[in-house]
Amino acid sequence: MTRKENKAEAPENSEEVICRAQRLAALRRIMQEESLTAVLINGRVHTLWLSGFSGTESYLLITPEEQYILTDSRYLEQATQQASKFELVDATSGHLPTTCNLINKLELTRLGMESAALSFGELIFIKENCPQVVPVPLGSELSNLRRIKDNLELQNLRQAFALADEGFRRTLSFIKAGRTEKEIAATLEYNMRMLGADGPSFTTIVASGTRGALPHGVATDKRIEPGEGITIDFGALYAGYHSDLTRTVFLGEPSAEMREIYETVLKAQLHCQTNLKAGMTGKEGDELARKVIEDAGYGRYFRHSTGHSLGLEVHESPSLSPNNPDSLPAGILITVEPGIYIPGLGGVRIEDTVILSEDGATSLTELPKELLILPT
C-alpha cells in the first residue's frame, strides 16, 4: 500500500532538501547514461545518502520521475519523517515481494542494482518474480557519487571531528599508570557520546608499549606503564558520518629511540600534509610521507598506505597508496596517517583528515601533534 497522504513536507529551500535533490539528480544522470528504467538501493549507506532514512531495513526504488521507499510497520513513521521526498510503500507483508510487485506494476525492465549490497538470494528472487527484469550491477558508479562531499555532508563531518577532538582532550587527564587500554577506550567513547556523538566511528584502538607495533591493536586488558607510548586511533560518529584521527602520547619520558621514531613520523606527516594537493596521484601523495620514513631508515616498518577517504564509511576511495595511480580530485577528504611499527619495541602513528584543493590540504582537526608527555 502506498501512503502519499502521510508525507511530511520539509521546507523547499532547506539545505538538506537541496542536497538530496542534487544527489538524486546525479543518480538519474547515471540512469540515463546506462539506459536504466530504475535503480534499486538496499545498502544502508546509499539509502541514508539518497533519502535520509536511517532505519535498518528498506528498499529504495528510483525511476527517472519518481522515488519510492519500501519499509515495514516498524519504520513507517520514521520513513515519513526522514524521507519526506520519497513515496512511502508499506512492505510489512514482505520487503522483497512488495518490491517485486512494484517493479512489475511499473513495468520496469533494465534495473540497476547495488552490487555490493544485494545478496545472491535477493537477486534470484527478483529474477524469478520479475522475469522481464535485466539486472545491471552498479558498484563504483554509486560510490563515486559520494567522493566529493556536499555542504550538508561537510557540516556533519566537521561536527564529527569537533566531537572527537574535544572527547580526546577530556580523556587525556584520565590516562594514568595502571589504567587499562580498555578503560581508556571506554572513557574516550563515553566522552564523545556525552558531547553529542552517536557513538564511536569504529572499534577504538588503544595500543600501548610493545603493542604499539600493531597498527590495528584494539584495546585490551593490558595496563599502562610509565615510559610507554600509547597509540590511540579513534573517531566520533555523527548523523551517519565518521571522523578518524590518531595521536600517540607517552606516559612519562619516552626512550631516546621512541622519541626519534616519534619525530620521524611527525616529520613525515607534516611533510605530506603540507605538500599534498589535488591533481597529485594517490601514489605521489603516499610517497610524500613514505620517503621521509625511508630516508630515516625505517621504511620496512611503515606497513600500510598513507591514507584513505571517509564519510558515511570509515574507508572510502580514493587512497594515498603506492597502488593508486589515479589523480586526486579537488574537494575530497583524505587521511594522512604515516606510522612506524617495530616488533618488540612499539610504534607511533599520527593521523589527521584533510580536505584537498588545488592549493593544498586543510585539516579538519585542531588537535596538536607535537610530542605530548603525560604525567605518570
PDB file of N, CA, C and O in Angstrom, residues 106-173:
ATOM      1  N   LEU A 106       5.151  -1.144 -12.294  1.00  0.00           N
ATOM      2  CA  LEU A 106       5.733  -0.046 -13.066  1.00  0.00           C
ATOM      3  C   LEU A 106       6.317  -0.516 -14.399  1.00  0.00           C
ATOM      4  O   LEU A 106       6.806   0.303 -15.179  1.00  0.00           O
ATOM      5  N   GLU A 107       6.277  -1.843 -14.626  1.00  0.00           N
ATOM      6  CA  GLU A 107       6.773  -2.438 -15.873  1.00  0.00           C
ATOM      7  C   GLU A 107       8.233  -2.082 -16.125  1.00  0.00           C
ATOM      8  O   GLU A 107       8.646  -1.721 -17.230  1.00  0.00           O
ATOM      9  N   LEU A 108       9.023  -2.206 -15.090  1.00  0.00           N
ATOM     10  CA  LEU A 108      10.445  -1.892 -15.186  1.00  0.00           C
ATOM     11  C   LEU A 108      11.197  -3.057 -15.810  1.00  0.00           C
ATOM     12  O   LEU A 108      10.872  -4.216 -15.565  1.00  0.00           O
ATOM     13  N   THR A 109      12.217  -2.728 -16.585  1.00  0.00           N
ATOM     14  CA  THR A 109      12.958  -3.782 -17.285  1.00  0.00           C
ATOM     15  C   THR A 109      14.452  -3.729 -16.933  1.00  0.00           C
ATOM     16  O   THR A 109      14.953  -4.568 -16.199  1.00  0.00           O
ATOM     17  N   ARG A 110      15.147  -2.752 -17.427  1.00  0.00           N
ATOM     18  CA  ARG A 110      16.591  -2.663 -17.206  1.00  0.00           C
ATOM     19  C   ARG A 110      16.819  -1.979 -15.852  1.00  0.00           C
ATOM     20  O   ARG A 110      16.683  -0.763 -15.719  1.00  0.00           O
ATOM     21  N   LEU A 111      17.177  -2.805 -14.846  1.00  0.00           N
ATOM     22  CA  LEU A 111      17.170  -2.355 -13.453  1.00  0.00           C
ATOM     23  C   LEU A 111      18.578  -2.334 -12.882  1.00  0.00           C
ATOM     24  O   LEU A 111      19.252  -3.366 -12.791  1.00  0.00           O
ATOM     25  N   GLY A 112      19.054  -1.148 -12.483  1.00  0.00           N
ATOM     26  CA  GLY A 112      20.338  -1.041 -11.809  1.00  0.00           C
ATOM     27  C   GLY A 112      20.232  -1.557 -10.386  1.00  0.00           C
ATOM     28  O   GLY A 112      19.289  -1.223  -9.665  1.00  0.00           O
ATOM     29  N   MET A 113      21.201  -2.366  -9.964  1.00  0.00           N
ATOM     30  CA  MET A 113      21.178  -2.965  -8.632  1.00  0.00           C
ATOM     31  C   MET A 113      22.508  -2.720  -7.930  1.00  0.00           C
ATOM     32  O   MET A 113      23.568  -2.783  -8.542  1.00  0.00           O
ATOM     33  N   GLU A 114      22.419  -2.471  -6.646  1.00  0.00           N
ATOM     34  CA  GLU A 114      23.605  -2.166  -5.843  1.00  0.00           C
ATOM     35  C   GLU A 114      24.392  -3.448  -5.594  1.00  0.00           C
ATOM     36  O   GLU A 114      24.096  -4.222  -4.686  1.00  0.00           O
ATOM     37  N   SER A 115      25.425  -3.665  -6.384  1.00  0.00           N
ATOM     38  CA  SER A 115      26.106  -4.955  -6.382  1.00  0.00           C
ATOM     39  C   SER A 115      26.783  -5.277  -5.061  1.00  0.00           C
ATOM     40  O   SER A 115      26.899  -6.445  -4.691  1.00  0.00           O
ATOM     41  N   ALA A 116      27.218  -4.258  -4.316  1.00  0.00           N
ATOM     42  CA  ALA A 116      27.905  -4.515  -3.050  1.00  0.00           C
ATOM     43  C   ALA A 116      26.947  -4.857  -1.918  1.00  0.00           C
ATOM     44  O   ALA A 116      27.367  -5.341  -0.873  1.00  0.00           O
ATOM     45  N   ALA A 117      25.644  -4.626  -2.109  1.00  0.00           N
ATOM     46  CA  ALA A 117      24.679  -4.822  -1.028  1.00  0.00           C
ATOM     47  C   ALA A 117      23.652  -5.912  -1.316  1.00  0.00           C
ATOM     48  O   ALA A 117      23.153  -6.554  -0.394  1.00  0.00           O
ATOM     49  N   LEU A 118      23.298  -6.111  -2.578  1.00  0.00           N
ATOM     50  CA  LEU A 118      22.254  -7.076  -2.916  1.00  0.00           C
ATOM     51  C   LEU A 118      22.814  -8.494  -2.842  1.00  0.00           C
ATOM     52  O   LEU A 118      23.828  -8.812  -3.479  1.00  0.00           O
ATOM     53  N   SER A 119      22.163  -9.347  -2.069  1.00  0.00           N
ATOM     54  CA  SER A 119      22.644 -10.720  -1.911  1.00  0.00           C
ATOM     55  C   SER A 119      22.268 -11.576  -3.120  1.00  0.00           C
ATOM     56  O   SER A 119      21.381 -11.219  -3.915  1.00  0.00           O
ATOM     57  N   PHE A 120      22.924 -12.699  -3.231  1.00  0.00           N
ATOM     58  CA  PHE A 120      22.622 -13.634  -4.317  1.00  0.00           C
ATOM     59  C   PHE A 120      21.178 -14.117  -4.208  1.00  0.00           C
ATOM     60  O   PHE A 120      20.465 -14.237  -5.211  1.00  0.00           O
ATOM     61  N   GLY A 121      20.729 -14.375  -2.975  1.00  0.00           N
ATOM     62  CA  GLY A 121      19.351 -14.829  -2.780  1.00  0.00           C
ATOM     63  C   GLY A 121      18.340 -13.792  -3.217  1.00  0.00           C
ATOM     64  O   GLY A 121      17.306 -14.124  -3.824  1.00  0.00           O
ATOM     65  N   GLU A 122      18.618 -12.514  -2.922  1.00  0.00           N
ATOM     66  CA  GLU A 122      17.711 -11.448  -3.351  1.00  0.00           C
ATOM     67  C   GLU A 122      17.666 -11.353  -4.869  1.00  0.00           C
ATOM     68  O   GLU A 122      16.604 -11.171  -5.470  1.00  0.00           O
ATOM     69  N   LEU A 123      18.815 -11.481  -5.495  1.00  0.00           N
ATOM     70  CA  LEU A 123      18.868 -11.417  -6.960  1.00  0.00           C
ATOM     71  C   LEU A 123      18.066 -12.552  -7.584  1.00  0.00           C
ATOM     72  O   LEU A 123      17.293 -12.336  -8.526  1.00  0.00           O
ATOM     73  N   ILE A 124      18.205 -13.766  -7.061  1.00  0.00           N
ATOM     74  CA  ILE A 124      17.445 -14.906  -7.588  1.00  0.00           C
ATOM     75  C   ILE A 124      15.950 -14.683  -7.412  1.00  0.00           C
ATOM     76  O   ILE A 124      15.150 -14.949  -8.328  1.00  0.00           O
ATOM     77  N   PHE A 125      15.546 -14.155  -6.254  1.00  0.00           N
ATOM     78  CA  PHE A 125      14.122 -13.897  -6.012  1.00  0.00           C
ATOM     79  C   PHE A 125      13.581 -12.895  -7.027  1.00  0.00           C
ATOM     80  O   PHE A 125      12.488 -13.078  -7.585  1.00  0.00           O
ATOM     81  N   ILE A 126      14.337 -11.848  -7.282  1.00  0.00           N
ATOM     82  CA  ILE A 126      13.882 -10.835  -8.246  1.00  0.00           C
ATOM     83  C   ILE A 126      13.791 -11.429  -9.643  1.00  0.00           C
ATOM     84  O   ILE A 126      12.815 -11.192 -10.378  1.00  0.00           O
ATOM     85  N   LYS A 127      14.772 -12.212 -10.021  1.00  0.00           N
ATOM     86  CA  LYS A 127      14.768 -12.803 -11.368  1.00  0.00           C
ATOM     87  C   LYS A 127      13.597 -13.768 -11.542  1.00  0.00           C
ATOM     88  O   LYS A 127      12.996 -13.858 -12.614  1.00  0.00           O
ATOM     89  N   GLU A 128      13.241 -14.488 -10.462  1.00  0.00           N
ATOM     90  CA  GLU A 128      12.132 -15.437 -10.548  1.00  0.00           C
ATOM     91  C   GLU A 128      10.773 -14.747 -10.546  1.00  0.00           C
ATOM     92  O   GLU A 128       9.830 -15.219 -11.183  1.00  0.00           O
ATOM     93  N   ASN A 129      10.671 -13.619  -9.831  1.00  0.00           N
ATOM     94  CA  ASN A 129       9.376 -12.955  -9.685  1.00  0.00           C
ATOM     95  C   ASN A 129       9.202 -11.747 -10.615  1.00  0.00           C
ATOM     96  O   ASN A 129       8.092 -11.230 -10.734  1.00  0.00           O
ATOM     97  N   CYS A 130      10.293 -11.326 -11.222  1.00  0.00           N
ATOM     98  CA  CYS A 130      10.238 -10.229 -12.205  1.00  0.00           C
ATOM     99  C   CYS A 130      11.008 -10.692 -13.446  1.00  0.00           C
ATOM    100  O   CYS A 130      12.109 -10.187 -13.731  1.00  0.00           O
ATOM    101  N   PRO A 131      10.463 -11.654 -14.178  1.00  0.00           N
ATOM    102  CA  PRO A 131      11.226 -12.266 -15.277  1.00  0.00           C
ATOM    103  C   PRO A 131      11.606 -11.290 -16.384  1.00  0.00           C
ATOM    104  O   PRO A 131      12.527 -11.568 -17.159  1.00  0.00           O
ATOM    105  N   GLN A 132      10.920 -10.168 -16.470  1.00  0.00           N
ATOM    106  CA  GLN A 132      11.230  -9.195 -17.520  1.00  0.00           C
ATOM    107  C   GLN A 132      12.447  -8.335 -17.190  1.00  0.00           C
ATOM    108  O   GLN A 132      12.986  -7.637 -18.053  1.00  0.00           O
ATOM    109  N   VAL A 133      12.912  -8.400 -15.934  1.00  0.00           N
ATOM    110  CA  VAL A 133      13.991  -7.523 -15.476  1.00  0.00           C
ATOM    111  C   VAL A 133      15.351  -8.011 -15.983  1.00  0.00           C
ATOM    112  O   VAL A 133      15.680  -9.194 -15.894  1.00  0.00           O
ATOM    113  N   VAL A 134      16.129  -7.056 -16.501  1.00  0.00           N
ATOM    114  CA  VAL A 134      17.529  -7.293 -16.839  1.00  0.00           C
ATOM    115  C   VAL A 134      18.369  -6.594 -15.771  1.00  0.00           C
ATOM    116  O   VAL A 134      18.399  -5.356 -15.711  1.00  0.00           O
ATOM    117  N   PRO A 135      19.031  -7.353 -14.875  1.00  0.00           N
ATOM    118  CA  PRO A 135      19.794  -6.723 -13.802  1.00  0.00           C
ATOM    119  C   PRO A 135      21.092  -6.118 -14.322  1.00  0.00           C
ATOM    120  O   PRO A 135      21.816  -6.737 -15.101  1.00  0.00           O
ATOM    121  N   VAL A 136      21.378  -4.895 -13.882  1.00  0.00           N
ATOM    122  CA  VAL A 136      22.617  -4.203 -14.251  1.00  0.00           C
ATOM    123  C   VAL A 136      23.356  -3.851 -12.969  1.00  0.00           C
ATOM    124  O   VAL A 136      22.873  -3.024 -12.180  1.00  0.00           O
ATOM    125  N   PRO A 137      24.506  -4.477 -12.692  1.00  0.00           N
ATOM    126  CA  PRO A 137      25.213  -4.200 -11.429  1.00  0.00           C
ATOM    127  C   PRO A 137      25.802  -2.798 -11.408  1.00  0.00           C
ATOM    128  O   PRO A 137      26.377  -2.328 -12.396  1.00  0.00           O
ATOM    129  N   LEU A 138      25.645  -2.127 -10.268  1.00  0.00           N
ATOM    130  CA  LEU A 138      26.220  -0.802 -10.046  1.00  0.00           C
ATOM    131  C   LEU A 138      27.139  -0.866  -8.829  1.00  0.00           C
ATOM    132  O   LEU A 138      26.705  -1.231  -7.743  1.00  0.00           O
ATOM    133  N   GLY A 139      28.405  -0.553  -9.021  1.00  0.00           N
ATOM    134  CA  GLY A 139      29.366  -0.552  -7.922  1.00  0.00           C
ATOM    135  C   GLY A 139      29.994   0.809  -7.755  1.00  0.00           C
ATOM    136  O   GLY A 139      29.484   1.682  -7.067  1.00  0.00           O
ATOM    137  N   SER A 140      31.141   1.010  -8.431  1.00  0.00           N
ATOM    138  CA  SER A 140      31.831   2.291  -8.334  1.00  0.00           C
ATOM    139  C   SER A 140      30.996   3.440  -8.873  1.00  0.00           C
ATOM    140  O   SER A 140      31.186   4.592  -8.483  1.00  0.00           O
ATOM    141  N   GLU A 141      30.043   3.125  -9.777  1.00  0.00           N
ATOM    142  CA  GLU A 141      29.167   4.186 -10.292  1.00  0.00           C
ATOM    143  C   GLU A 141      28.432   4.888  -9.150  1.00  0.00           C
ATOM    144  O   GLU A 141      28.195   6.103  -9.201  1.00  0.00           O
ATOM    145  N   LEU A 142      28.070   4.111  -8.116  1.00  0.00           N
ATOM    146  CA  LEU A 142      27.381   4.684  -6.955  1.00  0.00           C
ATOM    147  C   LEU A 142      28.358   5.323  -5.979  1.00  0.00           C
ATOM    148  O   LEU A 142      28.176   6.470  -5.558  1.00  0.00           O
ATOM    149  N   SER A 143      29.402   4.596  -5.604  1.00  0.00           N
ATOM    150  CA  SER A 143      30.331   5.114  -4.597  1.00  0.00           C
ATOM    151  C   SER A 143      31.047   6.368  -5.081  1.00  0.00           C
ATOM    152  O   SER A 143      31.358   7.263  -4.275  1.00  0.00           O
ATOM    153  N   ASN A 144      31.288   6.464  -6.385  1.00  0.00           N
ATOM    154  CA  ASN A 144      31.962   7.658  -6.903  1.00  0.00           C
ATOM    155  C   ASN A 144      31.113   8.910  -6.746  1.00  0.00           C
ATOM    156  O   ASN A 144      31.651  10.026  -6.690  1.00  0.00           O
ATOM    157  N   LEU A 145      29.798   8.737  -6.674  1.00  0.00           N
ATOM    158  CA  LEU A 145      28.926   9.895  -6.464  1.00  0.00           C
ATOM    159  C   LEU A 145      29.203  10.567  -5.125  1.00  0.00           C
ATOM    160  O   LEU A 145      28.947  11.761  -4.957  1.00  0.00           O
ATOM    161  N   ARG A 146      29.708   9.781  -4.171  1.00  0.00           N
ATOM    162  CA  ARG A 146      29.917  10.301  -2.813  1.00  0.00           C
ATOM    163  C   ARG A 146      31.339  10.795  -2.567  1.00  0.00           C
ATOM    164  O   ARG A 146      31.677  11.180  -1.451  1.00  0.00           O
ATOM    165  N   ARG A 147      32.188  10.797  -3.579  1.00  0.00           N
ATOM    166  CA  ARG A 147      33.579  11.201  -3.368  1.00  0.00           C
ATOM    167  C   ARG A 147      33.694  12.651  -2.893  1.00  0.00           C
ATOM    168  O   ARG A 147      34.388  12.947  -1.926  1.00  0.00           O
ATOM    169  N   ILE A 148      33.041  13.555  -3.605  1.00  0.00           N
ATOM    170  CA  ILE A 148      33.088  14.971  -3.248  1.00  0.00           C
ATOM    171  C   ILE A 148      31.915  15.263  -2.313  1.00  0.00           C
ATOM    172  O   ILE A 148      30.762  15.084  -2.692  1.00  0.00           O
ATOM    173  N   LYS A 149      32.197  15.715  -1.120  1.00  0.00           N
ATOM    174  CA  LYS A 149      31.153  15.930  -0.124  1.00  0.00           C
ATOM    175  C   LYS A 149      30.437  17.258  -0.380  1.00  0.00           C
ATOM    176  O   LYS A 149      31.070  18.278  -0.663  1.00  0.00           O
ATOM    177  N   ASP A 150      29.102  17.243  -0.254  1.00  0.00           N
ATOM    178  CA  ASP A 150      28.347  18.480  -0.416  1.00  0.00           C
ATOM    179  C   ASP A 150      28.306  19.237   0.915  1.00  0.00           C
ATOM    180  O   ASP A 150      28.864  18.792   1.927  1.00  0.00           O
ATOM    181  N   ASN A 151      27.651  20.400   0.915  1.00  0.00           N
ATOM    182  CA  ASN A 151      27.659  21.259   2.101  1.00  0.00           C
ATOM    183  C   ASN A 151      27.061  20.585   3.327  1.00  0.00           C
ATOM    184  O   ASN A 151      27.550  20.752   4.451  1.00  0.00           O
ATOM    185  N   LEU A 152      25.983  19.820   3.130  1.00  0.00           N
ATOM    186  CA  LEU A 152      25.358  19.122   4.249  1.00  0.00           C
ATOM    187  C   LEU A 152      26.310  18.098   4.846  1.00  0.00           C
ATOM    188  O   LEU A 152      26.428  17.971   6.078  1.00  0.00           O
ATOM    189  N   GLU A 153      27.006  17.371   3.995  1.00  0.00           N
ATOM    190  CA  GLU A 153      27.952  16.366   4.477  1.00  0.00           C
ATOM    191  C   GLU A 153      29.109  17.017   5.222  1.00  0.00           C
ATOM    192  O   GLU A 153      29.549  16.523   6.267  1.00  0.00           O
ATOM    193  N   LEU A 154      29.614  18.110   4.689  1.00  0.00           N
ATOM    194  CA  LEU A 154      30.732  18.789   5.344  1.00  0.00           C
ATOM    195  C   LEU A 154      30.336  19.314   6.720  1.00  0.00           C
ATOM    196  O   LEU A 154      31.134  19.279   7.667  1.00  0.00           O
ATOM    197  N   GLN A 155      29.111  19.797   6.862  1.00  0.00           N
ATOM    198  CA  GLN A 155      28.630  20.234   8.173  1.00  0.00           C
ATOM    199  C   GLN A 155      28.668  19.081   9.165  1.00  0.00           C
ATOM    200  O   GLN A 155      29.141  19.230  10.303  1.00  0.00           O
ATOM    201  N   ASN A 156      28.159  17.936   8.749  1.00  0.00           N
ATOM    202  CA  ASN A 156      28.132  16.762   9.641  1.00  0.00           C
ATOM    203  C   ASN A 156      29.540  16.262   9.945  1.00  0.00           C
ATOM    204  O   ASN A 156      29.842  15.865  11.086  1.00  0.00           O
ATOM    205  N   LEU A 157      30.407  16.275   8.948  1.00  0.00           N
ATOM    206  CA  LEU A 157      31.777  15.808   9.157  1.00  0.00           C
ATOM    207  C   LEU A 157      32.543  16.742  10.094  1.00  0.00           C
ATOM    208  O   LEU A 157      33.277  16.286  10.984  1.00  0.00           O
ATOM    209  N   ARG A 158      32.374  18.030   9.926  1.00  0.00           N
ATOM    210  CA  ARG A 158      33.059  18.969  10.825  1.00  0.00           C
ATOM    211  C   ARG A 158      32.601  18.774  12.270  1.00  0.00           C
ATOM    212  O   ARG A 158      33.404  18.851  13.207  1.00  0.00           O
ATOM    213  N   GLN A 159      31.313  18.494  12.448  1.00  0.00           N
ATOM    214  CA  GLN A 159      30.818  18.238  13.801  1.00  0.00           C
ATOM    215  C   GLN A 159      31.386  16.936  14.351  1.00  0.00           C
ATOM    216  O   GLN A 159      31.747  16.853  15.535  1.00  0.00           O
ATOM    217  N   ALA A 160      31.492  15.909  13.507  1.00  0.00           N
ATOM    218  CA  ALA A 160      32.066  14.634  13.942  1.00  0.00           C
ATOM    219  C   ALA A 160      33.509  14.821  14.400  1.00  0.00           C
ATOM    220  O   ALA A 160      33.944  14.218  15.395  1.00  0.00           O
ATOM    221  N   PHE A 161      34.269  15.655  13.703  1.00  0.00           N
ATOM    222  CA  PHE A 161      35.656  15.898  14.097  1.00  0.00           C
ATOM    223  C   PHE A 161      35.738  16.757  15.357  1.00  0.00           C
ATOM    224  O   PHE A 161      36.600  16.532  16.205  1.00  0.00           O
ATOM    225  N   ALA A 162      34.855  17.729  15.487  1.00  0.00           N
ATOM    226  CA  ALA A 162      34.858  18.562  16.690  1.00  0.00           C
ATOM    227  C   ALA A 162      34.566  17.721  17.932  1.00  0.00           C
ATOM    228  O   ALA A 162      35.193  17.908  18.987  1.00  0.00           O
ATOM    229  N   LEU A 163      33.643  16.779  17.822  1.00  0.00           N
ATOM    230  CA  LEU A 163      33.305  15.906  18.950  1.00  0.00           C
ATOM    231  C   LEU A 163      34.472  14.992  19.306  1.00  0.00           C
ATOM    232  O   LEU A 163      34.757  14.755  20.484  1.00  0.00           O
ATOM    233  N   ALA A 164      35.153  14.471  18.290  1.00  0.00           N
ATOM    234  CA  ALA A 164      36.306  13.610  18.536  1.00  0.00           C
ATOM    235  C   ALA A 164      37.439  14.399  19.180  1.00  0.00           C
ATOM    236  O   ALA A 164      38.082  13.930  20.134  1.00  0.00           O
ATOM    237  N   ASP A 165      37.703  15.599  18.662  1.00  0.00           N
ATOM    238  CA  ASP A 165      38.763  16.445  19.226  1.00  0.00           C
ATOM    239  C   ASP A 165      38.546  16.685  20.720  1.00  0.00           C
ATOM    240  O   ASP A 165      39.431  16.449  21.548  1.00  0.00           O
ATOM    241  N   GLU A 166      37.347  17.157  21.052  1.00  0.00           N
ATOM    242  CA  GLU A 166      37.080  17.509  22.445  1.00  0.00           C
ATOM    243  C   GLU A 166      37.023  16.262  23.327  1.00  0.00           C
ATOM    244  O   GLU A 166      37.474  16.291  24.487  1.00  0.00           O
ATOM    245  N   GLY A 167      36.481  15.175  22.790  1.00  0.00           N
ATOM    246  CA  GLY A 167      36.455  13.931  23.554  1.00  0.00           C
ATOM    247  C   GLY A 167      37.850  13.462  23.914  1.00  0.00           C
ATOM    248  O   GLY A 167      38.104  12.997  25.045  1.00  0.00           O
ATOM    249  N   PHE A 168      38.782  13.599  22.983  1.00  0.00           N
ATOM    250  CA  PHE A 168      40.171  13.206  23.242  1.00  0.00           C
ATOM    251  C   PHE A 168      40.804  14.114  24.290  1.00  0.00           C
ATOM    252  O   PHE A 168      41.483  13.637  25.218  1.00  0.00           O
ATOM    253  N   ARG A 169      40.589  15.416  24.164  1.00  0.00           N
ATOM    254  CA  ARG A 169      41.160  16.358  25.137  1.00  0.00           C
ATOM    255  C   ARG A 169      40.692  16.009  26.552  1.00  0.00           C
ATOM    256  O   ARG A 169      41.473  16.058  27.513  1.00  0.00           O
ATOM    257  N   ARG A 170      39.416  15.664  26.696  1.00  0.00           N
ATOM    258  CA  ARG A 170      38.874  15.346  28.012  1.00  0.00           C
ATOM    259  C   ARG A 170      39.381  14.018  28.557  1.00  0.00           C
ATOM    260  O   ARG A 170      39.315  13.775  29.767  1.00  0.00           O
ATOM    261  N   THR A 171      39.878  13.173  27.676  1.00  0.00           N
ATOM    262  CA  THR A 171      40.336  11.847  28.088  1.00  0.00           C
ATOM    263  C   THR A 171      41.777  11.858  28.556  1.00  0.00           C
ATOM    264  O   THR A 171      42.192  10.987  29.329  1.00  0.00           O
ATOM    265  N   LEU A 172      42.559  12.833  28.128  1.00  0.00           N
ATOM    266  CA  LEU A 172      43.991  12.837  28.438  1.00  0.00           C
ATOM    267  C   LEU A 172      44.259  12.781  29.938  1.00  0.00           C
ATOM    268  O   LEU A 172      45.162  12.082  30.396  1.00  0.00           O
ATOM    269  N   SER A 173      43.480  13.497  30.735  1.00  0.00           N
ATOM    270  CA  SER A 173      43.711  13.521  32.187  1.00  0.00           C
ATOM    271  C   SER A 173      43.394  12.184  32.844  1.00  0.00           C
ATOM    272  O   SER A 173      43.823  11.928  33.975  1.00  0.00           O
TER     273      SER A 173
END
